[in-house]
Amino acid sequence: MSRLRRLALLAAAAALPALGLTLAGQATASAAPNFQVPFKCGVTVTAATFDDHRPQNAVDFQKSGITGMPVLASASGTVTRVENRGSESYGRFIEIDHGSGWRTLYAHLSTQTVSVGQAVTGGKQIGTAGATGNVSGPHLHFEENLNGITQRAVLNGVSVPYYAHTSFTSKNDCGGNPYSAEEVCGDGFSVVDQQALANSSGTAYLLYNASTKANCVTTLKATSLGTASAVSAFLEVQGATRVTDSGSFTYYAGPVKKTADSTCVKWGGSVGGNTYESGFEHCD
């Protein structure tokens, strides 16, 4: 899984793929915000993608009774466009600038409740879904654009499948760290141990993939979420060199991965000055 939360550290990076799904010929998806499903916490919608969509990498969010449902900012930013094209094209739509070349677009809205130049936080309501513009039925057209080019969408660190209809449940403005340890380490990993850090600052996790015999460590922050601050995660296979990921991150450190079949590991991490380090354990 790519480190989409490293907004401060990687803002100048020129080659961080958005979960490996940037299309050839497109602008490189560097320093992407942690875009969220643009609906209220807990709402499940269908993310529909089509090979003949225009632009091709846009997402149509579909749900029975979607008309009038609140539409939320997918990430913090500044409103750059609030337009109404009537029965043509996008109809009522809003664009938000998130910095570093990233913008999101929300189209076919029934109402718009923000204005150009307004600063919005992620999870702020910006309007309601509808069926304005040139559409056959109500839905929310959504784009994640980098330097004017629509990227394949990533929502809360999860790549939207192309071309398919896939259910996504919103974690937008739910509170807490929007990532889970399993999301950070990737498919096949399950938590085998965890340790809460002092002062409720975060949690260090050890995960294991039974198929690949790989271990994974990540430290998830619980404070200063969305703001770059010191976080680390480390993994040491007995008899081998310790591997550490540390820096100023917005949500988590890691993933740190090492294969260790039937070998003891030492693991841990830190948030600020709060640190945990295990002994050599999990030797089976």
Tab-separated table of C-alpha atoms in Angstrom:
chain	number	residue	atom	x	y	z
A	1	MET	CA	0.000	0.000	0.000
A	2	SER	CA	1.384	3.436	-0.921
A	3	ARG	CA	1.912	6.081	1.736
A	4	LEU	CA	-0.846	8.465	0.766
A	5	ARG	CA	-0.873	10.098	4.154
A	6	ARG	CA	2.655	11.507	3.869
A	7	LEU	CA	1.524	14.910	2.671
A	8	ALA	CA	4.342	16.849	4.322
A	9	LEU	CA	7.218	14.486	3.590
A	10	LEU	CA	6.353	13.650	-0.008
A	11	ALA	CA	4.831	16.882	-1.299
A	12	ALA	CA	7.794	17.339	-3.625
A	13	ALA	CA	8.093	13.702	-4.696
A	14	ALA	CA	7.622	13.181	-8.392
A	15	ALA	CA	7.131	9.452	-8.645
A	16	LEU	CA	4.859	8.005	-5.971
A	17	PRO	CA	2.168	5.938	-7.715
A	18	ALA	CA	-1.346	6.018	-6.398
A	19	LEU	CA	-1.362	2.422	-5.254
A	20	GLY	CA	0.322	1.422	-8.477
A	21	LEU	CA	-2.661	2.293	-10.617
A	22	THR	CA	-1.617	5.474	-12.418
A	23	LEU	CA	-2.193	5.017	-16.124
A	24	ALA	CA	0.657	5.260	-18.577
A	25	GLY	CA	0.866	8.726	-20.062
A	26	GLN	CA	-0.874	10.369	-17.141
A	27	ALA	CA	0.625	12.781	-14.642
A	28	THR	CA	2.311	10.948	-11.782
A	29	ALA	CA	0.046	10.767	-8.729
A	30	SER	CA	2.374	12.211	-6.080
A	31	ALA	CA	1.448	13.298	-2.575
A	32	ALA	CA	-2.229	12.438	-2.967
A	33	PRO	CA	-4.483	13.481	-0.100
A	34	ASN	CA	-6.267	10.695	1.743
A	35	PHE	CA	-9.447	11.119	-0.285
A	36	GLN	CA	-12.609	9.844	1.384
A	37	VAL	CA	-15.979	8.701	0.067
A	38	PRO	CA	-17.882	12.002	-0.329
A	39	PHE	CA	-20.871	10.978	1.775
A	40	LYS	CA	-21.620	10.915	5.492
A	41	CYS	CA	-19.911	8.445	7.804
A	42	GLY	CA	-21.409	4.957	7.499
A	43	VAL	CA	-23.247	5.557	4.214
A	44	THR	CA	-22.710	2.753	1.677
A	45	VAL	CA	-22.740	3.691	-2.003
A	46	THR	CA	-21.853	1.938	-5.245
A	47	ALA	CA	-18.770	3.263	-7.032
A	48	ALA	CA	-19.508	2.665	-10.711
A	49	THR	CA	-16.742	2.973	-13.314
A	50	PHE	CA	-17.084	2.601	-17.082
A	51	ASP	CA	-14.608	2.194	-19.935
A	52	ASP	CA	-16.583	4.750	-21.963
A	53	HIS	CA	-16.903	7.280	-19.135
A	54	ARG	CA	-15.870	10.858	-19.814
A	55	PRO	CA	-13.402	11.434	-18.334
A	56	GLN	CA	-12.632	7.737	-18.285
A	57	ASN	CA	-11.348	7.569	-14.688
A	58	ALA	CA	-14.292	9.374	-13.137
A	59	VAL	CA	-16.547	7.577	-10.648
A	60	ASP	CA	-20.342	7.643	-10.559
A	61	PHE	CA	-21.631	7.110	-7.019
A	62	GLN	CA	-24.996	5.401	-7.142
A	63	LYS	CA	-27.549	4.619	-4.433
A	64	SER	CA	-31.301	4.233	-4.245
A	65	GLY	CA	-32.758	7.519	-2.998
A	66	ILE	CA	-29.492	9.420	-3.532
A	67	THR	CA	-31.256	12.637	-4.546
A	68	GLY	CA	-30.921	15.153	-1.718
A	69	MET	CA	-28.265	13.159	0.167
A	70	PRO	CA	-25.505	15.366	1.647
A	71	VAL	CA	-22.303	15.472	-0.389
A	72	LEU	CA	-19.132	16.039	1.646
A	73	ALA	CA	-15.681	17.331	0.747
A	74	SER	CA	-13.478	14.313	0.100
A	75	ALA	CA	-10.486	16.108	1.664
A	76	SER	CA	-9.655	19.554	3.001
A	77	GLY	CA	-9.039	22.345	0.512
A	78	THR	CA	-10.300	25.562	-1.056
A	79	VAL	CA	-13.359	25.817	-3.292
A	80	THR	CA	-12.295	26.983	-6.757
A	81	ARG	CA	-15.495	26.550	-8.806
A	82	VAL	CA	-19.212	26.577	-8.052
A	83	GLU	CA	-21.065	26.481	-11.357
A	84	ASN	CA	-24.473	25.710	-12.821
A	85	ARG	CA	-24.680	24.596	-16.440
A	86	GLY	CA	-28.371	23.865	-16.257
A	87	SER	CA	-29.403	20.795	-18.240
A	88	GLU	CA	-26.025	20.470	-19.949
A	89	SER	CA	-22.837	18.616	-19.061
A	90	TYR	CA	-22.127	18.540	-15.288
A	91	GLY	CA	-25.171	20.623	-14.366
A	92	ARG	CA	-24.497	21.996	-10.886
A	93	PHE	CA	-20.920	21.168	-9.915
A	94	ILE	CA	-18.192	22.098	-7.422
A	95	GLU	CA	-14.410	21.887	-7.650
A	96	ILE	CA	-12.046	21.874	-4.649
A	97	ASP	CA	-8.292	22.536	-4.759
A	98	HIS	CA	-6.354	20.342	-2.292
A	99	GLY	CA	-2.852	21.583	-3.128
A	100	SER	CA	0.114	19.956	-4.901
A	101	GLY	CA	-1.897	19.878	-8.143
A	102	TRP	CA	-4.769	17.819	-6.708
A	103	ARG	CA	-8.407	18.838	-7.215
A	104	THR	CA	-11.710	16.991	-6.810
A	105	LEU	CA	-14.894	17.606	-8.751
A	106	TYR	CA	-18.487	16.830	-7.675
A	107	ALA	CA	-21.153	17.027	-10.400
A	108	HIS	CA	-24.908	16.699	-11.061
A	109	LEU	CA	-25.662	18.245	-7.651
A	110	SER	CA	-29.158	19.325	-6.714
A	111	THR	CA	-27.855	22.057	-4.396
A	112	GLN	CA	-24.531	23.804	-3.706
A	113	THR	CA	-23.831	25.195	-0.229
A	114	VAL	CA	-20.310	26.612	-0.551
A	115	SER	CA	-18.793	29.542	-2.435
A	116	VAL	CA	-15.635	30.158	-4.428
A	117	GLY	CA	-12.664	30.921	-2.198
A	118	GLN	CA	-14.152	29.177	0.826
A	119	ALA	CA	-11.822	26.931	2.823
A	120	VAL	CA	-13.417	23.572	3.642
A	121	THR	CA	-12.267	20.740	5.856
A	122	GLY	CA	-12.608	17.114	4.838
A	123	GLY	CA	-16.125	15.981	5.733
A	124	LYS	CA	-17.694	19.432	5.324
A	125	GLN	CA	-21.026	19.349	3.487
A	126	ILE	CA	-20.720	21.163	0.171
A	127	GLY	CA	-24.085	20.339	-1.389
A	128	THR	CA	-26.568	17.560	-2.090
A	129	ALA	CA	-26.670	14.867	-4.767
A	130	GLY	CA	-29.106	15.077	-7.647
A	131	ALA	CA	-29.587	14.740	-11.380
A	132	THR	CA	-28.778	18.143	-12.889
A	133	GLY	CA	-27.012	18.377	-16.215
A	134	ASN	CA	-26.977	15.784	-18.968
A	135	VAL	CA	-27.780	12.597	-17.015
A	136	SER	CA	-30.161	9.670	-17.291
A	137	GLY	CA	-30.710	9.375	-13.540
A	138	PRO	CA	-29.581	10.737	-10.176
A	139	HIS	CA	-26.019	10.040	-9.068
A	140	LEU	CA	-22.863	11.860	-7.992
A	141	HIS	CA	-20.145	12.204	-10.605
A	142	PHE	CA	-16.751	12.393	-8.852
A	143	GLU	CA	-13.221	13.041	-10.113
A	144	GLU	CA	-9.762	13.016	-8.503
A	145	ASN	CA	-7.680	15.239	-10.777
A	146	LEU	CA	-3.918	15.796	-10.729
A	147	ASN	CA	-2.661	18.750	-12.769
A	148	GLY	CA	-5.873	18.648	-14.791
A	149	ILE	CA	-5.758	14.911	-15.547
A	150	THR	CA	-8.323	12.576	-13.968
A	151	GLN	CA	-6.616	9.779	-12.021
A	152	ARG	CA	-7.966	6.377	-11.096
A	153	ALA	CA	-9.718	7.044	-7.808
A	154	VAL	CA	-8.435	5.934	-4.429
A	155	LEU	CA	-10.808	6.217	-1.456
A	156	ASN	CA	-9.454	5.967	2.086
A	157	GLY	CA	-6.401	4.198	0.711
A	158	VAL	CA	-8.420	1.653	-1.310
A	159	SER	CA	-8.235	1.680	-5.100
A	160	VAL	CA	-11.590	1.840	-6.846
A	161	PRO	CA	-11.847	-1.166	-9.230
A	162	TYR	CA	-12.032	-0.404	-12.962
A	163	TYR	CA	-14.365	-1.228	-14.678
A	164	ALA	CA	-16.910	-2.456	-12.163
A	165	HIS	CA	-19.621	-1.615	-9.651
A	166	THR	CA	-18.177	-1.799	-6.138
A	167	SER	CA	-19.681	-0.995	-2.737
A	168	PHE	CA	-17.826	1.494	-0.539
A	169	THR	CA	-18.820	2.497	2.995
A	170	SER	CA	-17.859	6.028	3.899
A	171	LYS	CA	-15.417	6.733	6.720
A	172	ASN	CA	-15.591	10.453	5.966
A	173	ASP	CA	-15.620	12.531	9.166
A	174	CYS	CA	-16.052	9.426	11.321
A	175	GLY	CA	-13.349	10.553	13.742
A	176	GLY	CA	-10.152	8.698	14.617
A	177	ASN	CA	-7.444	7.466	12.269
A	178	PRO	CA	-9.034	6.665	8.895
A	179	TYR	CA	-6.566	3.832	8.271
A	180	SER	CA	-6.453	0.318	9.730
A	181	ALA	CA	-3.339	-1.798	10.203
A	182	GLU	CA	-4.633	-4.296	7.627
A	183	GLU	CA	-5.088	-1.535	5.056
A	184	VAL	CA	-1.542	-0.308	5.619
A	185	CYS	CA	0.088	-3.748	5.323
A	186	GLY	CA	-2.128	-4.952	2.480
A	187	ASP	CA	-3.977	-8.077	1.408
A	188	GLY	CA	-3.286	-11.291	3.286
A	189	PHE	CA	-1.988	-9.700	6.489
A	190	SER	CA	-3.739	-10.205	9.835
A	191	VAL	CA	-2.950	-8.624	13.201
A	192	VAL	CA	-1.163	-11.042	15.550
A	193	ASP	CA	-0.110	-8.543	18.235
A	194	GLN	CA	-0.535	-4.901	19.114
A	195	GLN	CA	0.573	-2.461	21.800
A	196	ALA	CA	-1.064	0.826	22.761
A	197	LEU	CA	1.465	3.612	23.244
A	198	ALA	CA	1.549	5.876	26.284
A	199	ASN	CA	-0.646	8.975	26.531
A	200	SER	CA	-3.138	7.451	24.059
A	201	SER	CA	-0.840	8.658	21.290
A	202	GLY	CA	-1.238	5.649	19.005
A	203	THR	CA	-0.807	1.903	18.589
A	204	ALA	CA	1.968	-0.283	17.187
A	205	TYR	CA	0.824	-3.388	15.286
A	206	LEU	CA	2.494	-6.634	14.251
A	207	LEU	CA	0.831	-8.466	11.374
A	208	TYR	CA	1.579	-11.746	9.599
A	209	ASN	CA	0.826	-13.174	6.178
A	210	ALA	CA	0.529	-16.956	6.484
A	211	SER	CA	0.882	-17.467	2.721
A	212	THR	CA	4.102	-15.511	2.228
A	213	LYS	CA	5.518	-15.940	5.777
A	214	ALA	CA	6.023	-12.182	5.865
A	215	ASN	CA	5.720	-10.021	8.973
A	216	CYS	CA	4.572	-6.404	8.836
A	217	VAL	CA	4.752	-3.596	11.398
A	218	THR	CA	2.924	-0.284	11.334
A	219	THR	CA	2.313	2.396	13.944
A	220	LEU	CA	-0.980	4.265	13.672
A	221	LYS	CA	-1.307	7.683	15.229
A	222	ALA	CA	-4.233	8.622	17.461
A	223	THR	CA	-3.217	12.249	18.006
A	224	SER	CA	-2.405	15.124	15.626
A	225	LEU	CA	-4.212	13.266	12.862
A	226	GLY	CA	-3.753	14.893	9.483
A	227	THR	CA	-0.784	16.910	10.782
A	228	ALA	CA	2.782	15.786	10.163
A	229	SER	CA	4.468	14.667	13.387
A	230	ALA	CA	7.120	12.173	14.496
A	231	VAL	CA	6.128	8.510	14.036
A	232	SER	CA	8.175	5.340	13.620
A	233	ALA	CA	7.784	1.597	13.101
A	234	PHE	CA	10.486	-1.073	13.159
A	235	LEU	CA	10.876	-4.814	12.589
A	236	GLU	CA	13.921	-6.913	13.432
A	237	VAL	CA	14.196	-10.569	12.500
A	238	GLN	CA	16.526	-12.341	14.923
A	239	GLY	CA	19.979	-12.522	13.388
A	240	ALA	CA	19.252	-9.862	10.779
A	241	THR	CA	19.482	-6.071	10.589
A	242	ARG	CA	16.616	-4.029	12.003
A	243	VAL	CA	14.483	-2.184	9.441
A	244	THR	CA	12.914	1.107	10.551
A	245	ASP	CA	10.533	3.582	8.968
A	246	SER	CA	10.557	6.897	10.792
A	247	GLY	CA	9.769	10.486	9.962
A	248	SER	CA	7.156	13.196	10.124
A	249	PHE	CA	3.926	11.572	8.956
A	250	THR	CA	0.265	12.534	9.071
A	251	TYR	CA	-1.359	9.170	9.911
A	252	TYR	CA	1.074	6.261	10.286
A	253	ALA	CA	4.604	4.898	9.932
A	254	GLY	CA	5.356	1.802	7.907
A	255	PRO	CA	4.605	-0.642	6.549
A	256	VAL	CA	7.864	-2.388	7.429
A	257	LYS	CA	7.929	-5.954	6.084
A	258	LYS	CA	10.347	-8.871	6.523
A	259	THR	CA	9.998	-12.592	5.904
A	260	ALA	CA	10.585	-14.642	9.077
A	261	ASP	CA	9.346	-18.216	8.880
A	262	SER	CA	9.908	-19.957	12.254
A	263	THR	CA	12.222	-17.132	13.379
A	264	CYS	CA	11.730	-14.778	16.317
A	265	VAL	CA	11.063	-11.113	15.658
A	266	LYS	CA	11.399	-7.916	17.657
A	267	TRP	CA	9.003	-5.129	16.731
A	268	GLY	CA	7.593	-1.824	17.877
A	269	GLY	CA	7.231	1.851	17.136
A	270	SER	CA	6.710	5.320	18.471
A	271	VAL	CA	4.521	8.399	18.283
A	272	GLY	CA	6.375	11.463	19.469
A	273	GLY	CA	8.265	10.487	22.627
A	274	ASN	CA	6.035	7.497	23.368
A	275	THR	CA	7.834	4.286	22.389
A	276	TYR	CA	7.262	0.533	22.520
A	277	GLU	CA	9.827	-2.185	21.795
A	278	SER	CA	9.069	-5.883	22.216
A	279	GLY	CA	11.496	-8.650	23.070
A	280	PHE	CA	12.188	-11.381	20.529
A	281	GLU	CA	8.903	-13.249	20.248
A	282	HIS	CA	6.397	-14.852	17.853
A	283	CYS	CA	8.989	-17.443	16.929
A	284	ASP	CA	6.675	-20.074	15.401
